[in-house]
Coordinates of C-alpha atoms and ligand atoms in Angstrom, one line a residue:
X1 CA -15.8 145.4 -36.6
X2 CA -18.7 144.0 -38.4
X3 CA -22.2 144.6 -36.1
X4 CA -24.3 143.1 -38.8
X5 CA -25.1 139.2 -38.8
X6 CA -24.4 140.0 -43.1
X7 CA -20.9 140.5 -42.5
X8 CA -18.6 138.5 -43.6
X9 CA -15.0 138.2 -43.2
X10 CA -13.7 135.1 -45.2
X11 CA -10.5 134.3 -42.7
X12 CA -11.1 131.3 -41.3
X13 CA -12.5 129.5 -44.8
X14 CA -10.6 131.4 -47.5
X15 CA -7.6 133.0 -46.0
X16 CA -5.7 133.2 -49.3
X17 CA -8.9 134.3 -51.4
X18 CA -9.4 137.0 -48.4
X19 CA -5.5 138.0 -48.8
X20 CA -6.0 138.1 -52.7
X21 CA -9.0 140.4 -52.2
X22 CA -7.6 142.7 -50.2
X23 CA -4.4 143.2 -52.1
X24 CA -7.0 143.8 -55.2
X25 CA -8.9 146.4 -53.5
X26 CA -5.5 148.2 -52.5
X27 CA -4.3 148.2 -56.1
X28 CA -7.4 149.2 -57.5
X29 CA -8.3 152.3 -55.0
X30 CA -4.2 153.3 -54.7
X31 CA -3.4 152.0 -51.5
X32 CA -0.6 150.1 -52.5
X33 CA 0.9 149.0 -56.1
X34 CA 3.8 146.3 -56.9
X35 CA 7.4 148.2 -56.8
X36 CA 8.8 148.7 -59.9
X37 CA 5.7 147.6 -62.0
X38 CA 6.1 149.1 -65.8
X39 CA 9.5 146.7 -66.0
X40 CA 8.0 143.8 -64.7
X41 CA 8.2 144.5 -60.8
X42 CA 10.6 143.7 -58.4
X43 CA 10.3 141.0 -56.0
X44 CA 8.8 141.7 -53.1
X45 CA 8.8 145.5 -53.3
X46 CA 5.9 147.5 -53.1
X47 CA 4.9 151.3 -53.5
X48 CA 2.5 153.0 -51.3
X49 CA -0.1 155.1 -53.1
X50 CA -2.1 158.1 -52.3
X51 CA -4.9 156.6 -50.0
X52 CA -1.9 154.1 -48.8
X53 CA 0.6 157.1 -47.5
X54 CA -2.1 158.8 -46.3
X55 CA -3.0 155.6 -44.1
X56 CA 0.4 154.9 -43.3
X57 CA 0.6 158.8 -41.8
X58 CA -1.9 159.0 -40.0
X59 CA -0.5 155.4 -38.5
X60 CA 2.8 157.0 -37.5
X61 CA 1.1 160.2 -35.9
X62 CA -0.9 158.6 -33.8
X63 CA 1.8 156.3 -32.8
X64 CA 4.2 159.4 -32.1
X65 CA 1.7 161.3 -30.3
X66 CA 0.8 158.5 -28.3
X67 CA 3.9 157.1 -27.2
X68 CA 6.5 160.5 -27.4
X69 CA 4.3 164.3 -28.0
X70 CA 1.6 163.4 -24.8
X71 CA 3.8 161.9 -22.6
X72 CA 7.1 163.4 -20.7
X73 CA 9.4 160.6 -20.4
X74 CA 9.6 159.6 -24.0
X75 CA 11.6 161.5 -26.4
X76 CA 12.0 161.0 -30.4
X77 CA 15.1 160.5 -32.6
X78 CA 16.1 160.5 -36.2
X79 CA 19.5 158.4 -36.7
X80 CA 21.2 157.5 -39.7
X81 CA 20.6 154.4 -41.8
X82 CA 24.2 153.6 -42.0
X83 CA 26.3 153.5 -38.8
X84 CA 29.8 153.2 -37.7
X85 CA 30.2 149.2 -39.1
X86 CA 31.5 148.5 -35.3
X87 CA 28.7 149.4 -34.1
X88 CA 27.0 145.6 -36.0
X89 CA 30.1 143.9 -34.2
X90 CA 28.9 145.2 -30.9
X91 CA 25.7 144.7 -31.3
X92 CA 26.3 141.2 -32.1
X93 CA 24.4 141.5 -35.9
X94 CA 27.5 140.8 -37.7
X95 CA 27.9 137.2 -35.7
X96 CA 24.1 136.5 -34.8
X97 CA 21.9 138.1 -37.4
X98 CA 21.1 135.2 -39.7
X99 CA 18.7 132.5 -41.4
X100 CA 19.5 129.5 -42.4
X101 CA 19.7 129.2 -45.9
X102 CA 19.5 126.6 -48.7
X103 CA 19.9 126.0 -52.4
X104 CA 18.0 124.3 -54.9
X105 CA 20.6 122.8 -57.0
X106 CA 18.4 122.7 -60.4
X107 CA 17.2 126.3 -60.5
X108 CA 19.3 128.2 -58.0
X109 CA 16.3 129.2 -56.1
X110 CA 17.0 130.0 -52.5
X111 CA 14.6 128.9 -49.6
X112 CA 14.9 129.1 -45.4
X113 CA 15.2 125.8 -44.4
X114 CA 13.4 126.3 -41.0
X115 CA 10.2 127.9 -42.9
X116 CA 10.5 124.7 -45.1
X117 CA 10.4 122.4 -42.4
X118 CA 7.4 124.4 -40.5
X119 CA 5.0 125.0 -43.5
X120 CA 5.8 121.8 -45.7
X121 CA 7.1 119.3 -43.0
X122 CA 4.8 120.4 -40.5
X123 CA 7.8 120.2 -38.3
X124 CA 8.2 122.9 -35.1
X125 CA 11.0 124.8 -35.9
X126 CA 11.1 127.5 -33.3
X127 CA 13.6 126.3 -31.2
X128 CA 15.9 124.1 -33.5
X129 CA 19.2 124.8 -33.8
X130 CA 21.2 124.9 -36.9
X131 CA 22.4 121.6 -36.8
X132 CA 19.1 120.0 -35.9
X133 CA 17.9 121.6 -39.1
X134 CA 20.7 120.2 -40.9
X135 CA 20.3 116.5 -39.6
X136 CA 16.4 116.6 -40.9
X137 CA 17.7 117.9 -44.2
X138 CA 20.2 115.0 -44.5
X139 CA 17.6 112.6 -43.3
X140 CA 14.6 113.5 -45.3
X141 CA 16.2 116.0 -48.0
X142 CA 15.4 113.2 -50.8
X143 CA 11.8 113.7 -50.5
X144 CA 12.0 117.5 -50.7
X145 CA 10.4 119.0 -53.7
X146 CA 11.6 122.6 -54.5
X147 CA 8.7 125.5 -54.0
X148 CA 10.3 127.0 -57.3
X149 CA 10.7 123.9 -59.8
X150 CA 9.3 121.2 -58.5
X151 CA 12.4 118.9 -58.4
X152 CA 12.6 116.2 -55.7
X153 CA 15.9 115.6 -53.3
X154 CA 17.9 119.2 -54.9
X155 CA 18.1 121.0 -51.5
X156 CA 21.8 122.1 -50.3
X157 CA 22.7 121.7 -47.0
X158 CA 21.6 124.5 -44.8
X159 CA 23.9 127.2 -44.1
X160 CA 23.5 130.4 -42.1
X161 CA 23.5 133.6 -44.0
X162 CA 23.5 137.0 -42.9
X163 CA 20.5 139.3 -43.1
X164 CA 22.5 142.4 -43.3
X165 CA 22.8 144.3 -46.5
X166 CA 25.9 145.7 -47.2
X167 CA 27.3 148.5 -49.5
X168 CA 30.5 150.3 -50.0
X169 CA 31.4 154.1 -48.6
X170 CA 33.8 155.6 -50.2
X171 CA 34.6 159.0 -52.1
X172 CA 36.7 157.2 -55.0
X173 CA 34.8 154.0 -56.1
X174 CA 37.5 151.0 -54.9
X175 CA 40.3 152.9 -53.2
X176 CA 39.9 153.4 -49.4
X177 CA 36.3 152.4 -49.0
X178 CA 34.2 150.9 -46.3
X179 CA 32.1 148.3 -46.2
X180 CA 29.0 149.7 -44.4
X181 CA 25.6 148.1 -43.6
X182 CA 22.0 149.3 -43.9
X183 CA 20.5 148.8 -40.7
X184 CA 18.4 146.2 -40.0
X185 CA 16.6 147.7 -36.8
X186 CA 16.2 151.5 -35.7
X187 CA 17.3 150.7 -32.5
X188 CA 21.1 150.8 -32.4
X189 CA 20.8 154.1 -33.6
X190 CA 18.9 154.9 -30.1
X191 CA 21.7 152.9 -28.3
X192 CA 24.2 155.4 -29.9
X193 CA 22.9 158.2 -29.0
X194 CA 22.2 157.4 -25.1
X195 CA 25.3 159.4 -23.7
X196 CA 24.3 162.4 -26.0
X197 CA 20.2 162.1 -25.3
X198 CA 20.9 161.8 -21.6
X199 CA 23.5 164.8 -21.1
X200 CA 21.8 167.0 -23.7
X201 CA 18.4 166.6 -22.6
X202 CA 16.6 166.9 -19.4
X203 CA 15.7 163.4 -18.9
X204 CA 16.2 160.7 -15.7
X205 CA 15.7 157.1 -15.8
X206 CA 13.2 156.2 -16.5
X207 CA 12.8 157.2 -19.6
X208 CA 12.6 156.1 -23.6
X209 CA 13.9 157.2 -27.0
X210 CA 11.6 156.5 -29.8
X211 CA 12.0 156.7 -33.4
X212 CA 10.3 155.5 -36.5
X213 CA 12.4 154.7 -39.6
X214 CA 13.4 152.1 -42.6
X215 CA 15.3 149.1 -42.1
X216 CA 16.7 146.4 -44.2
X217 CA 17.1 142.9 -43.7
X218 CA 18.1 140.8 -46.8
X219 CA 15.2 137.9 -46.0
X220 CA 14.0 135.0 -47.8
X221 CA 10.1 135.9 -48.1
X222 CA 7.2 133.7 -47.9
X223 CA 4.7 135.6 -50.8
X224 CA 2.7 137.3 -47.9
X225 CA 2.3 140.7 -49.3
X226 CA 3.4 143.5 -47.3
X227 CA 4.0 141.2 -43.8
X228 CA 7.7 140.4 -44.6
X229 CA 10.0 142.5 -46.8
X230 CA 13.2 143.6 -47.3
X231 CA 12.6 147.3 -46.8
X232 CA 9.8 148.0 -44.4
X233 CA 9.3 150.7 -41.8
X234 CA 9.8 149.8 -38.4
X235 CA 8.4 152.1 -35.2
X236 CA 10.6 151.3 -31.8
X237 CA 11.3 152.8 -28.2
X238 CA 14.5 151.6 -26.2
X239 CA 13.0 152.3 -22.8
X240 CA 15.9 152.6 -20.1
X241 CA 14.9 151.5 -16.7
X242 CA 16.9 151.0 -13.4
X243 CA 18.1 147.6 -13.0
X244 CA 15.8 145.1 -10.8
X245 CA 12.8 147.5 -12.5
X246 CA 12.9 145.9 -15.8
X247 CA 9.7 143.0 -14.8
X248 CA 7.6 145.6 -13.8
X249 CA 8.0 148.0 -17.1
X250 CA 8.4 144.6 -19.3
X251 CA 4.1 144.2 -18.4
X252 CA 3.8 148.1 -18.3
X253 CA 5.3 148.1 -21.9
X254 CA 3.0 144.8 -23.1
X255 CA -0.2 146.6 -21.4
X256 CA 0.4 149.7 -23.0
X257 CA 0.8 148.2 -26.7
X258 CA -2.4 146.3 -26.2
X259 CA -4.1 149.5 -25.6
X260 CA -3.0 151.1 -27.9
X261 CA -4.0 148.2 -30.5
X262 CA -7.2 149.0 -28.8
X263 CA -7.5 152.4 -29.5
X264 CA -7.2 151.4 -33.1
X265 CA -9.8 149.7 -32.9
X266 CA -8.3 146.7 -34.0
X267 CA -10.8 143.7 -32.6
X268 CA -9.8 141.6 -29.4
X269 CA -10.3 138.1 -30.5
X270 CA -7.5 138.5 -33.5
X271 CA -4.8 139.6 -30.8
X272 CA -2.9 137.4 -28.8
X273 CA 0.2 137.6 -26.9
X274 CA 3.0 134.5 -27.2
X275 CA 5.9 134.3 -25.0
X276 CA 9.1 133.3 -26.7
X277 CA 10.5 129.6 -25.3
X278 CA 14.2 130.0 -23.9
X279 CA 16.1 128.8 -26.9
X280 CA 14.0 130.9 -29.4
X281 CA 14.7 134.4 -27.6
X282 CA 16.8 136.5 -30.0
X283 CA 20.4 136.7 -29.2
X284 CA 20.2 140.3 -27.2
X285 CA 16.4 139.4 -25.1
X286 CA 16.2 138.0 -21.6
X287 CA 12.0 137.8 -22.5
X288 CA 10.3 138.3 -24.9
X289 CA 6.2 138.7 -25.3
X290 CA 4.9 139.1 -29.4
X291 CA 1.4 140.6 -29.7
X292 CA 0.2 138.2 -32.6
X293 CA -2.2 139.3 -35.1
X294 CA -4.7 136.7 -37.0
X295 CA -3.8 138.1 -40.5
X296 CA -5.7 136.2 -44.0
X297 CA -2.5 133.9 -43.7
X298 CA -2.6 132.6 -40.5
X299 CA -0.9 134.3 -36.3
X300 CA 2.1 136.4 -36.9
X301 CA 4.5 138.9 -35.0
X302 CA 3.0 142.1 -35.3
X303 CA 4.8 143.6 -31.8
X304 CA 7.8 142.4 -30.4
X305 CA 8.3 143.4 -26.6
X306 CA 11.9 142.4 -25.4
X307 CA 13.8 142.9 -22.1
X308 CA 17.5 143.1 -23.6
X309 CA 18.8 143.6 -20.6
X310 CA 21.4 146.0 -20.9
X311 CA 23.7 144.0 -23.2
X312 CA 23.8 146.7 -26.0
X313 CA 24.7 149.5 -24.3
X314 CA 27.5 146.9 -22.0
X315 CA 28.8 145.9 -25.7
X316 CA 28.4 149.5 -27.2
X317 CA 30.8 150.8 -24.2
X318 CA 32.7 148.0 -24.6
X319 CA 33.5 148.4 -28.0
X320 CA 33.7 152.1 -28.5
X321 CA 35.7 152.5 -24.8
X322 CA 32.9 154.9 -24.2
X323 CA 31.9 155.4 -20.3
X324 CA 27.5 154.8 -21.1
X325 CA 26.8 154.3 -17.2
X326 CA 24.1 156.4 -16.0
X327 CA 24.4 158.8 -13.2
X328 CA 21.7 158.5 -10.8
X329 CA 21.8 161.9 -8.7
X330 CA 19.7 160.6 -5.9
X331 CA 21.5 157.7 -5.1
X332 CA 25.0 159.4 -6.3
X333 CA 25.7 156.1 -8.2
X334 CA 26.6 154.7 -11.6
X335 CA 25.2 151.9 -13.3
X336 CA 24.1 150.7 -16.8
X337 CA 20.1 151.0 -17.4
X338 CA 18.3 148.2 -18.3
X339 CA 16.3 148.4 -21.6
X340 CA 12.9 147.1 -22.2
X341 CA 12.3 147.7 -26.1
X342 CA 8.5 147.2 -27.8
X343 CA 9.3 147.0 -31.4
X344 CA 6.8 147.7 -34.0
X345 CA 6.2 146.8 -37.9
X346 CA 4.7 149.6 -39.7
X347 CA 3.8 147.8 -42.4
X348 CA 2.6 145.4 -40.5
X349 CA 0.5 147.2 -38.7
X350 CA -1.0 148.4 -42.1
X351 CA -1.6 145.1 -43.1
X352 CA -3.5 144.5 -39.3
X353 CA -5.5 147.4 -39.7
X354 CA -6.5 146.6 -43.5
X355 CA -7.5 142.9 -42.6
X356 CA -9.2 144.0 -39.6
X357 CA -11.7 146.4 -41.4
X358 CA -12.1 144.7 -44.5
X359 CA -15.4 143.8 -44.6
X360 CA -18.0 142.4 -47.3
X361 CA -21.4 142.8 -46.7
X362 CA -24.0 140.7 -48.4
X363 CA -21.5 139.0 -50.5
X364 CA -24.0 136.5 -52.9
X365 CA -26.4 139.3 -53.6
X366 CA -26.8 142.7 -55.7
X367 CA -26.3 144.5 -52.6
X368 CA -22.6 143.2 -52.1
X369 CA -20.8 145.9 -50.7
X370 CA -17.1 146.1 -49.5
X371 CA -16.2 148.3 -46.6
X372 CA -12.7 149.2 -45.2
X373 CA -14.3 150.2 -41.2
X374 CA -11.1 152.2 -40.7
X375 CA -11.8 154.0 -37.3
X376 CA -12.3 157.6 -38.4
X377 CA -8.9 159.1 -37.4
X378 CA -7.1 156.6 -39.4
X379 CA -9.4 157.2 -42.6
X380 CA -7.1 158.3 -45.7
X381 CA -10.6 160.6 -46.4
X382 CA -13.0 161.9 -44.0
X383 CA -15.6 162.9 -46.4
X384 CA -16.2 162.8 -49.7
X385 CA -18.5 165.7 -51.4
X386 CA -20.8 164.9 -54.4
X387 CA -22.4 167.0 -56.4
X388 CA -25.9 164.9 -57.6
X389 CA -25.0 166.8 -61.4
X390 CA -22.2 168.7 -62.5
X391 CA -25.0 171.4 -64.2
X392 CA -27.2 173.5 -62.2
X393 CA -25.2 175.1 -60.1
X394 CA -24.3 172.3 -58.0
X395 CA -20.7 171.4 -58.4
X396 CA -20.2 174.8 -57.4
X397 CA -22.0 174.3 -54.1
X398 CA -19.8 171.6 -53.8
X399 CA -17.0 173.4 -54.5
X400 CA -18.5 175.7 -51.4
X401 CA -18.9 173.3 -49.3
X402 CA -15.0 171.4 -50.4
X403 CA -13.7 175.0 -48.9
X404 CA -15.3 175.5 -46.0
X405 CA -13.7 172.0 -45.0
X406 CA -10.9 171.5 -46.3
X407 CA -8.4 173.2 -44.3
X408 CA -9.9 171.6 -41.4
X409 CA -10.4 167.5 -43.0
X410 CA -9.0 165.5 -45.9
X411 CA -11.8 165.9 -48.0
X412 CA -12.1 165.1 -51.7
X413 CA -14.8 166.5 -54.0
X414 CA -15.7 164.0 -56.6
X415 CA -18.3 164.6 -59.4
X416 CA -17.8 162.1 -61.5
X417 CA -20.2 158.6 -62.3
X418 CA -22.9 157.9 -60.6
X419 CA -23.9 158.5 -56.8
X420 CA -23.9 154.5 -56.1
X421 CA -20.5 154.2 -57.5
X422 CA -18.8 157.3 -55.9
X423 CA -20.2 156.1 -52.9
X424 CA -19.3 152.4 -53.5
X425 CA -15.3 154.3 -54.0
X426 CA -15.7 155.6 -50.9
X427 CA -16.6 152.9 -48.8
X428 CA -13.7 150.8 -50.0
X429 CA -11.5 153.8 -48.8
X430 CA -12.8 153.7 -45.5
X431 CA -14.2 157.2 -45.4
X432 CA -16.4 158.0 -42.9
X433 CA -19.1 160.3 -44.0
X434 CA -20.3 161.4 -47.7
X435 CA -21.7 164.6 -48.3
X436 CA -24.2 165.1 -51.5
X437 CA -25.6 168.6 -53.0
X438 CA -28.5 168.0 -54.9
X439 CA -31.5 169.9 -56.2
X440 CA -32.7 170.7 -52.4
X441 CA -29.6 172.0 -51.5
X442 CA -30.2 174.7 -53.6
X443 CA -33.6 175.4 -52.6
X444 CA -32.9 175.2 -48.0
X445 CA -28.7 174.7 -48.1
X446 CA -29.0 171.4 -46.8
X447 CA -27.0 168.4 -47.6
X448 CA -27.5 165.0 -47.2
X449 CA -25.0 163.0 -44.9
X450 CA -24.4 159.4 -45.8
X451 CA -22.3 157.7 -42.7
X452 CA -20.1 154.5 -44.2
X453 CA -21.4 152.0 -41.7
X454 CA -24.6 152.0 -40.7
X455 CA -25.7 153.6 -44.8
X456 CA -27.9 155.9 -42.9
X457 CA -28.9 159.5 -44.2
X458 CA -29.8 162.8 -42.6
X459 CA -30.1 166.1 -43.9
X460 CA -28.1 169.1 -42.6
X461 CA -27.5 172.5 -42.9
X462 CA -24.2 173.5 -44.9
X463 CA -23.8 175.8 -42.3
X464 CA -23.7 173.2 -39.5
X465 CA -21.4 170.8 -41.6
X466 CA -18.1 171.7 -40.2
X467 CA -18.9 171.9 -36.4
X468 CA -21.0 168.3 -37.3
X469 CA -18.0 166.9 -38.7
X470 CA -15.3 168.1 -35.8
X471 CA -18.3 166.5 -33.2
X472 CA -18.1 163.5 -34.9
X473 CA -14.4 162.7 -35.7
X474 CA -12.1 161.6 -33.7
X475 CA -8.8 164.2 -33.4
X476 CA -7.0 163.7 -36.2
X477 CA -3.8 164.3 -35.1
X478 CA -1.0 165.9 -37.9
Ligands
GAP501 N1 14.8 146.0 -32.5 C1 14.2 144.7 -32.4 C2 13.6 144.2 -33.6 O1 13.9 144.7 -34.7 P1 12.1 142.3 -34.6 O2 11.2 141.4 -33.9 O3 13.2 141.7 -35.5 O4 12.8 143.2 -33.5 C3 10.4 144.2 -34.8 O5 11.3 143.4 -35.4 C4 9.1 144.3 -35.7 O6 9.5 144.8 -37.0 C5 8.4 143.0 -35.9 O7 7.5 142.7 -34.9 C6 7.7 143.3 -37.2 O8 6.5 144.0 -37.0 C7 8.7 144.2 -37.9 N2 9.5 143.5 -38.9 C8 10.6 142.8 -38.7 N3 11.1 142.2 -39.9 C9 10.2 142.7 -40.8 C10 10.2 142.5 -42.3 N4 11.1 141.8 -42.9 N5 9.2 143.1 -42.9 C11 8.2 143.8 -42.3 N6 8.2 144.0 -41.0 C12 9.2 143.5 -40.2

């Protein structure tokens, strides 16, 4: 975070101007561009760029090796997107996975009516039911203005919809073929694949499946960039537990994911956890804890921790006629495990991390500068290297210097424009060091080393570059 009194993150005054900047500085340096752009975009999708993929792998490794390669009770899946469509009956999806919906009559626009109610009414819609959302509509629904058109009193009434997206299967377009779903969460996919995991592989309650992978959800979105979407990357672990154990690996699971946050670096005071109230606990969860983060807009999920009990596996066997009890060899008993499940947003996450080390240093002066303070092992680039002039001799120093790195660091060489503005490109990438050749170079084979936050430059050795560099980062884990 910022350690300079010069620091300023615009949050609490601006939010929307900070949200605007920061989806400008991801276009411009190729984090992340509008989906579909040259033909006008489509809504809501977005493409993640060089610097942004980069970003969002080095997320995802150090999730994995956190949470599945270091530890031996977690192992890792890759299920399908499309399952078995009984599987969405069993789960409950194809009954209980919905918004409620309504229409603007003049311009067809489509809204959620509980979002309506919360950010225009100001009303708190968390634990409303359907038909308590209908009854305000029908009560106040004249004085309604449509986000879209404007019109007054053109609202629908409310209806659920499903978030579900659906497509045919099929080898002959209309004859014999099924109507299958793209999944909305990674995790039925784990619950599928307990009786395999468990008598394939040497594991013993308790013990967790994790997998990262797209899902789908067919949502009305609130024009927050990246935060909701319809196809977004989610990273979950269906922990299994004995029954009567689940409390005690609910806070282990809540502790863990606040570390991890942590070891991010993402700071304290824009984390919190919220408990969800009885009647807003999702249809499968006995409790649920979100860690909140304070994005430009406002709090918002960014890590769901549930107890579900073990109502998906009960319904899975249920539904398939498939014996899922566990074996417990100790005890020489069956039973059902309980599930604890922390559920994580890639994207999300990207978004945290982004607002979180966005930073703009003296913002009304010349020396404005804008800083991404990506802790180093998340940084797209670890070092740029600059030669002063492309003549001399010195790009091909640089060009030295690019080898004797690059198989060890994401480096990029860069020789073109000025110093200031290669290093200014840098800085809004987040990397952590910049390395210059200039005329001295050539004369002792030193360099000088620029580090991103403090500005501050040393001369080394290009001989000592590499071992400084592997001192200085943290493991970069691929
Ligand atoms: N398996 C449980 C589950 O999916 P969830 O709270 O609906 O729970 C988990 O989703 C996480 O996935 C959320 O905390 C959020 O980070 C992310 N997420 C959910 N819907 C999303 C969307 N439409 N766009 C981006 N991320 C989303």
């Amino acid at each position: 975070m910022g350690k300079t009194g010069q620091t300023e993150r615009k949050k609490q005054s601006e939010p929307e101007d900070s949200l605007k900047d920061i989806i400008s500085l991801c276009k411009r340096r190729g984090f992340i561009y509008q989906g579909s752009e040259i033909y006008g975009g489509l809504a809501n999708t977005f493409d993640y760029g060089p610097y942004g993929v980069e970003l969002l792998r080095n997320l995802k490794n150090e999730w994995w090796h956190t949470f599945v390669s270091s530890r031996s009770d977690i192992v890792g899946l890759d299920s399908s997107i499309f399952l078995h469509p009984k599987a969405w009956e069993a789960s409950g999806h194809l009954d209980s996975f919905h918004d409620p919906l309504s229409d603007c009559k003049h311009c067809q626009s489509r809204i959620r009516a509980d979002q309506y109610l919360k950010e225009r009414q100001d009303i708190d819609t968390e634990s409303m039911s359907l038909s308590q959302i209908q009854a305000v509509f029908q009560e106040k629904g004249d004085s309604f203005h449509c986000p879209q058109c404007g019109k007054k009193g053109t609202f629908t009434k409310p209806r659920q919809f499903n978030l579900m997206f659906s497509t045919k299967m099929g080898s002959v377009l209309g004859e014999n073929d099924m109507e299958v779903y793209l999944r909305p969460e990674t995790a039925q996919g784990i619950f599928l694949n307990f009786r395999n995991i468990s008598s394939t592989c040497r594991v013993n309650v308790p013990f967790g499946v994790a997998q990262i992978g797209k899902s789908f959800r067919n949502e009305i979105t609130a024009r927050q960039f990246i935060f909701r979407t319809r196809e977004f990357e989610q990273m979950e672990i269906e922990f299994f537990c004995k029954p009567g154990t689940q409390k005690k690996w609910f806070d282990y699971w809540v502790d863990s994911c606040t570390k991890w946050l942590d070891s991010l670096g993402v700071c304290k005071k824009n984390l919190r956890l919220r408990s969800h109230e009885k009647k807003e606990l999702s249809f499968y969860s006995e409790n649920t804890v979100d860690i909140e983060y304070n994005f430009p807009f406002g709090w918002g999920e960014l890590w769901g921790i549930a107890s579900r009990t073990d109502y998906d596996l009960r319904q899975h066997s249920s539904h398939s006629k498939k014996n899922l009890n566990y074996f417990d060899a100790e005890k020489g008993e069956n039973w059902l495990p309980y599930v604890i499940e922390p559920a994580l947003g890639l994207n999300r996450l990207f978004l945290c991390i982004l607002a979180d080390s966005y930073h703009v240093e003296n913002p009304e002066t010349k020396e404005k500068r804008t800083v991404l303070k990506l802790a180093s092992h998340l940084s797209p680039v670890k070092a740029g290297i600059f030669p002063l002039q492309k003549k001399d001799g010195l790009l091909e120093i640089a060009e030295e210097v690019h080898k004797k790195l690059y198989r060890s660091f994401a480096v990029e060489l860069d020789s073109s424009g000025s110093i200031g503005k290669r290093y200014y490109r840098q800085d809004e990438l987040g990397t952590p060091y910049c390395i210059t050749v200039d005329y001295q170079t050539k004369e002792d084979q030193t360099i000088t080393l620029r580090k991103r936050d403090s500005m501050s430059q040393k001369r080394i050795p290009i001989e000592e570059i590499h071992s400084y560099l592997l001192k200085k980062l943290q493991p970069s884990i691929c």
